[in-house]
CSV table of C-alpha atoms in Angstrom, one decimal:
chain,number,residue,atom,x,y,z
T,1,MET,CA,-4.0,-1.3,-62.9
T,2,SER,CA,-5.0,-0.1,-59.5
T,3,PRO,CA,-2.5,0.6,-56.8
T,4,GLU,CA,-4.0,-2.3,-54.8
T,5,GLU,CA,-3.2,-4.8,-57.6
T,6,ARG,CA,0.4,-3.6,-58.0
T,7,ARG,CA,1.1,-3.7,-54.3
T,8,LEU,CA,3.8,-5.8,-52.7
T,9,ASP,CA,5.0,-6.1,-49.1
T,10,GLY,CA,8.0,-4.8,-47.3
T,11,ASN,CA,9.4,-8.3,-47.6
T,12,ALA,CA,9.7,-7.8,-51.4
T,13,ALA,CA,12.2,-5.0,-50.8
T,14,ALA,CA,14.1,-6.8,-48.0
T,15,GLY,CA,17.2,-7.4,-50.1
T,16,LEU,CA,17.3,-3.8,-51.3
T,17,LEU,CA,16.8,-2.5,-47.7
T,18,TYR,CA,19.6,-4.8,-46.6
T,19,GLU,CA,21.8,-3.1,-49.2
T,20,VAL,CA,20.9,0.4,-47.9
T,21,PHE,CA,20.9,-0.3,-44.1
T,22,GLY,CA,23.5,-3.0,-44.0
T,23,THR,CA,21.3,-5.2,-41.9
T,24,GLU,CA,18.0,-7.0,-42.0
T,25,ILE,CA,15.3,-4.4,-41.4
T,26,THR,CA,11.9,-5.9,-42.3
T,27,ALA,CA,11.1,-6.9,-38.7
T,28,ALA,CA,12.0,-3.4,-37.4
T,29,PRO,CA,9.2,-1.1,-36.3
T,30,GLU,CA,9.1,2.1,-38.4
T,31,THR,CA,7.1,5.2,-37.6
T,32,CYS,CA,5.5,7.1,-40.5
T,33,ALA,CA,6.6,10.8,-40.5
T,34,ASN,CA,3.2,11.7,-41.9
T,35,CYS,CA,0.6,9.9,-39.7
T,36,ARG,CA,2.9,8.6,-36.9
T,37,THR,CA,1.6,5.0,-37.2
T,38,THR,CA,4.2,2.5,-36.2
T,39,ARG,CA,4.3,-0.9,-38.0
T,40,PRO,CA,7.1,-3.3,-38.9
T,41,MET,CA,8.8,-2.4,-42.1
T,42,GLY,CA,7.7,-5.8,-43.5
T,43,ALA,CA,4.0,-4.7,-43.2
T,44,ALA,CA,4.6,-1.6,-45.4
T,45,HIS,CA,3.3,-1.4,-48.9
T,46,VAL,CA,5.9,-1.7,-51.7
T,47,TYR,CA,5.5,-0.5,-55.3
T,48,ALA,CA,8.4,-1.9,-57.3
T,49,ASP,CA,7.2,-1.2,-60.8
T,50,ALA,CA,8.1,2.5,-60.7
T,51,PRO,CA,11.5,3.8,-61.9
T,52,GLY,CA,12.6,3.1,-58.4
T,53,VAL,CA,11.1,1.2,-55.4
T,54,VAL,CA,8.6,3.2,-53.4
T,55,ILE,CA,7.7,2.1,-49.8
T,56,ARG,CA,4.5,3.5,-48.4
T,57,CYS,CA,2.8,3.5,-45.0
T,58,PRO,CA,0.2,0.8,-44.8
T,59,ALA,CA,-2.1,3.2,-42.8
T,60,CYS,CA,-2.0,6.5,-44.7
T,61,GLU,CA,-0.1,5.5,-48.0
T,62,GLY,CA,2.3,8.3,-47.4
T,63,MET,CA,5.8,7.7,-48.8
T,64,LEU,CA,8.2,6.3,-46.3
T,65,ILE,CA,11.2,5.5,-48.4
T,66,CYS,CA,12.1,5.8,-52.1
T,67,ILE,CA,15.1,4.1,-53.6
T,68,VAL,CA,16.4,4.5,-57.1
T,69,ARG,CA,19.3,2.7,-58.5
T,70,VAL,CA,21.4,4.8,-60.9
T,71,GLY,CA,24.4,3.0,-62.3
T,72,ASP,CA,26.5,2.0,-59.3
T,73,ARG,CA,24.6,4.2,-56.9
T,74,LEU,CA,21.5,4.0,-54.8
T,75,LEU,CA,19.7,7.3,-54.3
T,76,VAL,CA,17.7,7.0,-51.1
T,77,ASP,CA,15.0,9.3,-49.9
T,78,LEU,CA,14.2,8.6,-46.3
T,79,SER,CA,12.1,11.7,-45.6
T,80,GLY,CA,9.0,9.7,-44.9
T,81,ILE,CA,10.5,7.8,-42.0
T,82,GLY,CA,9.8,9.5,-38.6
T,83,GLY,CA,11.4,6.8,-36.6
T,84,LEU,CA,13.0,3.4,-36.7
T,85,GLU,CA,13.6,0.9,-33.9
T,86,LEU,CA,16.5,-1.4,-34.4
T,87,LEU,CA,17.5,-4.3,-32.1
T,88,VAL,CA,21.3,-4.4,-31.5
T,89,GLU,CA,23.3,-7.3,-30.4
T,90,PRO,CA,24.4,-6.7,-26.8
T,91,ASP,CA,28.1,-6.6,-27.7
T,92,SER,CA,27.9,-4.9,-31.1
T,93,ILE,CA,28.4,-1.3,-29.9
F,1,MET,CA,24.7,14.0,-56.1
F,2,GLN,CA,26.6,16.6,-58.0
F,3,GLY,CA,30.0,17.6,-56.7
F,4,THR,CA,30.1,14.8,-54.1
F,5,GLU,CA,31.5,11.4,-54.2
F,6,ALA,CA,29.1,8.7,-53.2
F,7,PHE,CA,30.0,7.0,-49.9
F,8,ARG,CA,31.7,3.7,-50.6
F,9,ARG,CA,31.3,0.9,-48.2
F,10,PRO,CA,31.8,-2.9,-48.4
F,11,PRO,CA,28.7,-4.8,-49.6
F,12,SER,CA,26.5,-5.7,-46.7
F,13,ILE,CA,24.8,-8.6,-48.5
F,14,ARG,CA,26.9,-10.7,-50.7
F,15,TRP,CA,26.1,-12.3,-54.1
F,16,ARG,CA,27.4,-15.9,-54.2
F,17,THR,CA,27.7,-18.4,-57.0
F,18,ALA,CA,25.4,-21.4,-56.7
F,19,ALA,CA,25.4,-24.4,-58.9
F,20,LEU,CA,22.3,-26.3,-59.7
F,21,LEU,CA,22.5,-29.8,-58.2
F,22,GLY,CA,19.2,-31.1,-59.5
F,23,ARG,CA,15.7,-30.2,-60.5
F,24,VAL,CA,12.4,-31.9,-59.6
F,25,THR,CA,9.3,-31.3,-61.6
F,26,GLU,CA,6.4,-30.4,-59.3
F,27,THR,CA,3.6,-29.6,-61.8
F,28,SER,CA,3.4,-28.7,-65.5
F,29,SER,CA,4.6,-25.2,-64.7
F,30,ALA,CA,6.7,-25.5,-61.5
F,31,ALA,CA,9.9,-27.1,-60.5
F,32,THR,CA,12.0,-27.3,-57.4
F,33,LEU,CA,15.7,-26.5,-57.8
F,34,GLU,CA,18.3,-27.9,-55.4
F,35,LEU,CA,21.2,-25.5,-55.1
F,36,ASP,CA,24.8,-26.1,-54.1
F,37,LEU,CA,25.9,-23.1,-52.0
F,38,ALA,CA,29.2,-23.1,-50.2
F,39,ASP,CA,29.1,-21.9,-46.6
F,40,TRP,CA,25.3,-21.5,-46.6
F,41,SER,CA,24.5,-20.2,-43.1
F,42,GLY,CA,21.0,-21.7,-42.9
F,43,HIS,CA,17.7,-19.9,-43.0
F,44,THR,CA,14.4,-19.3,-41.2
F,45,ALA,CA,11.2,-20.7,-42.6
F,46,GLY,CA,9.5,-18.1,-44.7
F,47,GLN,CA,12.6,-16.4,-46.0
F,48,HIS,CA,13.6,-15.9,-49.6
F,49,VAL,CA,16.7,-15.6,-51.7
F,50,ASP,CA,17.4,-13.2,-54.5
F,51,VAL,CA,18.5,-14.8,-57.7
F,52,ARG,CA,20.5,-13.0,-60.4
F,53,LEU,CA,21.3,-14.1,-63.9
F,54,THR,CA,23.7,-12.4,-66.2
F,55,ALA,CA,23.5,-12.8,-70.0
F,56,GLU,CA,26.6,-13.0,-72.2
F,57,ASP,CA,26.1,-9.3,-73.2
F,58,GLY,CA,26.1,-8.3,-69.5
F,59,TYR,CA,22.4,-7.8,-69.1
F,60,GLN,CA,21.3,-8.8,-65.7
F,61,ALA,CA,17.9,-9.9,-64.4
F,62,GLN,CA,17.1,-10.3,-60.7
F,63,ARG,CA,14.1,-12.0,-59.0
F,64,SER,CA,13.2,-13.2,-55.5
F,65,TYR,CA,12.2,-16.8,-54.8
F,66,SER,CA,10.9,-18.3,-51.6
F,67,ILE,CA,12.9,-21.1,-49.9
F,68,ALA,CA,10.9,-24.3,-49.9
F,69,SER,CA,13.2,-26.5,-47.8
F,70,ALA,CA,13.2,-26.6,-44.0
F,71,PRO,CA,15.9,-24.9,-42.0
F,72,GLY,CA,18.6,-27.5,-41.2
F,73,GLU,CA,18.1,-29.5,-44.3
F,74,PRO,CA,21.5,-30.1,-46.0
F,75,ARG,CA,20.5,-28.6,-49.3
F,76,LEU,CA,18.8,-25.3,-50.1
F,77,ARG,CA,15.7,-25.8,-52.3
F,78,ILE,CA,13.6,-23.2,-54.0
F,79,THR,CA,10.4,-23.8,-56.0
F,80,VAL,CA,9.9,-21.7,-59.1
F,81,GLU,CA,6.7,-21.3,-61.1
F,82,ARG,CA,7.3,-20.7,-64.8
F,83,LEU,CA,5.5,-17.5,-65.9
F,84,GLU,CA,4.5,-16.9,-69.5
F,85,ASP,CA,6.7,-14.1,-70.9
F,86,GLY,CA,9.0,-14.5,-67.8
F,87,GLU,CA,12.6,-13.4,-68.2
F,88,VAL,CA,14.0,-15.6,-65.5
F,89,SER,CA,11.6,-18.4,-64.5
F,90,PRO,CA,11.4,-20.2,-67.9
F,91,TYR,CA,15.2,-20.5,-67.8
F,92,LEU,CA,15.3,-21.8,-64.2
F,93,VAL,CA,12.4,-24.2,-64.7
F,94,GLU,CA,13.2,-25.6,-68.2
F,95,VAL,CA,16.6,-24.6,-69.5
F,96,MET,CA,19.2,-24.7,-66.7
F,97,GLU,CA,21.1,-28.0,-66.4
F,98,PRO,CA,22.8,-29.4,-63.3
F,99,GLY,CA,26.2,-27.8,-62.9
F,100,ASP,CA,25.0,-24.5,-64.4
F,101,VAL,CA,25.5,-21.6,-62.1
F,102,MET,CA,23.5,-18.6,-61.0
F,103,GLU,CA,24.1,-15.9,-58.4
F,104,VAL,CA,22.2,-16.0,-55.1
F,105,ARG,CA,22.1,-13.8,-52.1
F,106,GLY,CA,20.3,-14.4,-48.9
F,107,PRO,CA,18.6,-15.7,-46.9
F,108,ILE,CA,16.5,-12.5,-46.8
F,109,GLY,CA,13.6,-11.3,-44.7
F,110,GLY,CA,12.8,-11.1,-41.0
F,111,TRP,CA,9.1,-10.4,-41.0
F,112,PHE,CA,7.4,-13.2,-43.0
F,113,VAL,CA,9.1,-15.9,-40.9
F,114,TRP,CA,8.1,-18.5,-38.4
F,115,ARG,CA,10.1,-20.6,-35.9
F,116,THR,CA,8.6,-23.2,-33.6
F,117,ARG,CA,9.6,-21.1,-30.6
F,118,ASP,CA,7.2,-18.4,-31.9
F,119,GLY,CA,4.4,-20.8,-30.9
F,120,GLY,CA,1.0,-21.5,-32.4
F,121,PRO,CA,-1.5,-22.1,-33.5
F,122,LEU,CA,-0.5,-21.6,-37.0
F,123,LEU,CA,-2.8,-20.6,-39.9
F,124,LEU,CA,-1.2,-20.8,-43.4
F,125,ILE,CA,-3.1,-19.7,-46.5
F,126,GLY,CA,-1.4,-20.0,-49.8
F,127,GLY,CA,-2.5,-19.2,-53.4
F,128,GLY,CA,-0.7,-21.0,-56.2
F,129,SER,CA,3.1,-20.8,-55.7
F,130,GLY,CA,2.4,-18.8,-52.5
F,131,LEU,CA,2.4,-22.2,-50.9
F,132,VAL,CA,6.2,-22.3,-51.2
F,133,PRO,CA,7.3,-20.3,-48.1
F,134,LEU,CA,4.4,-21.9,-46.1
F,135,MET,CA,5.8,-25.3,-47.1
F,136,SER,CA,9.1,-24.4,-45.5
F,137,MET,CA,7.1,-23.7,-42.3
F,138,VAL,CA,5.2,-26.9,-42.5
F,139,ARG,CA,8.5,-28.8,-43.1
F,140,HIS,CA,10.1,-26.9,-40.2
F,141,ARG,CA,7.3,-27.9,-37.9
F,142,SER,CA,7.6,-31.5,-39.0
F,143,THR,CA,11.4,-31.8,-38.8
F,144,THR,CA,11.5,-30.3,-35.3
F,145,GLY,CA,8.8,-32.7,-34.1
F,146,SER,CA,6.6,-29.8,-33.1
F,147,ASP,CA,3.0,-30.6,-32.2
F,148,LEU,CA,1.8,-27.0,-32.4
F,149,PRO,CA,-1.6,-27.1,-34.1
F,150,ALA,CA,-1.4,-26.0,-37.7
F,151,ARG,CA,-4.0,-25.5,-40.4
F,152,LEU,CA,-3.1,-25.0,-44.1
F,153,LEU,CA,-5.4,-23.9,-46.8
F,154,LEU,CA,-4.1,-24.0,-50.3
F,155,SER,CA,-5.7,-22.7,-53.4
F,156,ALA,CA,-4.8,-24.0,-56.9
F,157,LYS,CA,-6.4,-23.8,-60.3
F,158,THR,CA,-6.8,-27.5,-60.8
F,159,GLU,CA,-5.8,-30.7,-59.0
F,160,ALA,CA,-2.7,-31.1,-61.1
F,161,ASP,CA,-1.5,-27.6,-60.1
F,162,ILE,CA,-1.3,-28.5,-56.4
F,163,LEU,CA,2.4,-28.3,-55.2
F,164,TYR,CA,3.9,-30.9,-52.8
F,165,ARG,CA,0.6,-32.9,-52.9
F,166,ASP,CA,1.9,-36.3,-51.9
F,167,GLU,CA,4.2,-34.9,-49.2
F,168,LEU,CA,1.3,-32.9,-47.7
F,169,ASP,CA,-1.0,-35.9,-47.8
F,170,GLU,CA,1.5,-38.0,-46.1
F,171,LEU,CA,2.4,-35.4,-43.4
F,172,ALA,CA,-1.3,-34.8,-42.7
F,173,ASP,CA,-2.0,-38.5,-42.5
F,174,ARG,CA,0.5,-39.2,-39.7
F,175,ASP,CA,0.2,-35.9,-37.9
F,176,PRO,CA,-3.1,-35.2,-36.1
F,177,GLY,CA,-1.9,-31.6,-35.4
F,178,LEU,CA,-1.7,-30.7,-39.1
F,179,ASP,CA,-4.9,-30.1,-41.0
F,180,VAL,CA,-4.5,-29.6,-44.8
F,181,ARG,CA,-7.3,-28.3,-46.9
F,182,ALA,CA,-7.4,-27.5,-50.6
F,183,THR,CA,-9.7,-25.5,-52.9
F,184,LEU,CA,-9.6,-25.7,-56.7
F,185,THR,CA,-10.6,-22.5,-58.5
F,186,ARG,CA,-10.9,-23.6,-62.1
F,187,SER,CA,-12.0,-27.2,-62.2
F,188,ALA,CA,-12.4,-30.0,-59.7
F,189,PRO,CA,-12.5,-33.7,-60.7
F,190,GLN,CA,-15.3,-36.0,-60.0
F,191,GLY,CA,-15.3,-37.1,-56.3
F,192,TRP,CA,-13.2,-34.1,-55.2
F,193,ASP,CA,-13.8,-33.7,-51.5
F,194,GLY,CA,-12.2,-30.3,-51.0
F,195,TYR,CA,-13.6,-26.8,-51.8
F,196,ASP,CA,-14.1,-25.8,-55.5
F,197,ARG,CA,-14.2,-22.0,-55.5
F,198,ARG,CA,-12.1,-19.0,-54.8
F,199,VAL,CA,-11.2,-18.5,-51.1
F,200,ASP,CA,-13.9,-16.4,-49.5
F,201,ARG,CA,-15.1,-15.3,-46.1
F,202,GLU,CA,-17.3,-18.3,-45.5
F,203,MET,CA,-14.4,-20.7,-46.3
F,204,LEU,CA,-12.1,-18.8,-44.0
F,205,GLU,CA,-14.7,-18.8,-41.2
F,206,GLU,CA,-14.7,-22.6,-41.5
F,207,ILE,CA,-11.0,-23.0,-41.6
F,208,ALA,CA,-9.4,-20.2,-39.5
F,209,TRP,CA,-8.9,-20.6,-35.8
F,210,PRO,CA,-11.3,-18.5,-33.7
F,211,PRO,CA,-9.9,-15.0,-33.5
F,212,GLN,CA,-9.4,-15.3,-29.7
F,213,ARG,CA,-6.8,-18.0,-30.4
F,214,HIS,CA,-4.5,-15.3,-31.8
F,215,ALA,CA,-3.1,-17.6,-34.5
F,216,HIS,CA,0.1,-16.8,-36.2
F,217,THR,CA,-1.3,-16.2,-39.6
F,218,PHE,CA,0.7,-16.2,-42.9
F,219,VAL,CA,-0.9,-15.4,-46.2
F,220,CYS,CA,1.0,-15.7,-49.5
F,221,GLY,CA,0.0,-15.5,-53.1
F,222,PRO,CA,-0.9,-13.1,-55.9
F,223,THR,CA,-1.7,-9.6,-54.7
F,224,GLY,CA,-5.5,-9.9,-55.3
F,225,PHE,CA,-5.6,-13.2,-53.4
F,226,VAL,CA,-3.7,-11.8,-50.4
F,227,GLU,CA,-5.9,-8.7,-50.3
F,228,THR,CA,-9.1,-10.8,-50.3
F,229,VAL,CA,-7.9,-13.2,-47.7
F,230,ALA,CA,-6.5,-10.5,-45.4
F,231,GLU,CA,-9.6,-8.3,-45.6
F,232,ALA,CA,-11.9,-11.2,-44.9
F,233,LEU,CA,-9.9,-12.3,-41.9
F,234,VAL,CA,-9.9,-8.8,-40.4
F,235,ASP,CA,-13.6,-8.6,-41.2
F,236,LEU,CA,-14.1,-11.9,-39.2
F,237,GLY,CA,-12.5,-10.3,-36.2
F,238,HIS,CA,-8.8,-11.4,-36.6
F,239,ASP,CA,-6.2,-9.0,-35.3
F,240,PRO,CA,-4.5,-7.4,-38.3
F,241,GLU,CA,-1.2,-7.4,-36.4
F,242,ARG,CA,-1.2,-11.2,-36.4
F,243,ILE,CA,-1.6,-11.4,-40.1
F,244,ARG,CA,1.6,-11.4,-42.1
F,245,ALA,CA,1.3,-11.2,-45.8
F,246,GLU,CA,3.6,-11.7,-48.8
F,247,ARG,CA,2.1,-10.5,-52.1
F,248,PHE,CA,3.5,-11.8,-55.3
F,249,GLY,CA,2.2,-9.0,-57.5
F,250,PRO,CA,-0.6,-9.0,-60.1
F,251,THR,CA,0.7,-11.8,-62.2
F,252,GLY,CA,0.6,-14.4,-59.5
F,253,GLY,CA,4.3,-15.0,-59.8
F,254,GLY,CA,5.8,-11.8,-58.5
F,255,SER,CA,9.1,-13.0,-59.6
F,256,THR,CA,9.1,-13.6,-63.3
């Protein structure tokens, strides 16, 4: 099956990303470390049928995030993320 | 990591127990489940929940299902399509009895969402059960009394596979701002006045708002369906940044 047929959207990983970041993150703009394109995380491409979940840049298909669940741990590779913009509540920090 | 203890922190998103209150058959393969969730905080149209089932031997299966009900409705409803060979959906659609429980976490997602305050016009394109999150948006628009112009194109295999048909007909009849169109991809009955082919560029050109209207566009369905629709819309001059997509995966159910 071609990558295009297996593809999901950032939304499909929203629950998992919530576990990792502790907050909703699919509306947050992320910048790809490879091509520097900035798009909301929800517009990223997700491949969930690998041993882990791989999130790729919708512009260059470079890997943004890879998350593998091993027992009671999440192993997270964030090396493809070149930037992330989060909205904070005015009084939260 | 070897030699280090993983950082422990409280769970950021909680699994909660939900009892099935009732189930309504929508089509021969889909049902809407009404869930009883204590302290449900409400949701935004377009969001989903994760559902987890645990077998007696401890085996767990987890899937995502779109919320079908409008924000503010007293009960949370999800519509589930039964997939052949599915691990979770046949149980939810056919086996589960009222009072039985599952684990639910959510609402989840902040990208594929629409609130009336986001404005319009609205273009909703759903393939199969991809209609579910779009229906939450249509219901939200209706329950808030919004007159933002909205167009919905739904694609189903046959007439009998159309979800929420009576409700959509009724809403479109009394609301001039809502335009509902359907296409049937496998077989259309005699006298069918909708489309009878797969969604294509020509159909989208007829139904979509002109690109300069900058419609809020939501496309949901099997991966191939979403790819085709999104590509055709961009080809017709629509701004890719205005198109939000939710792909279900190759099977058309995404969540088995």
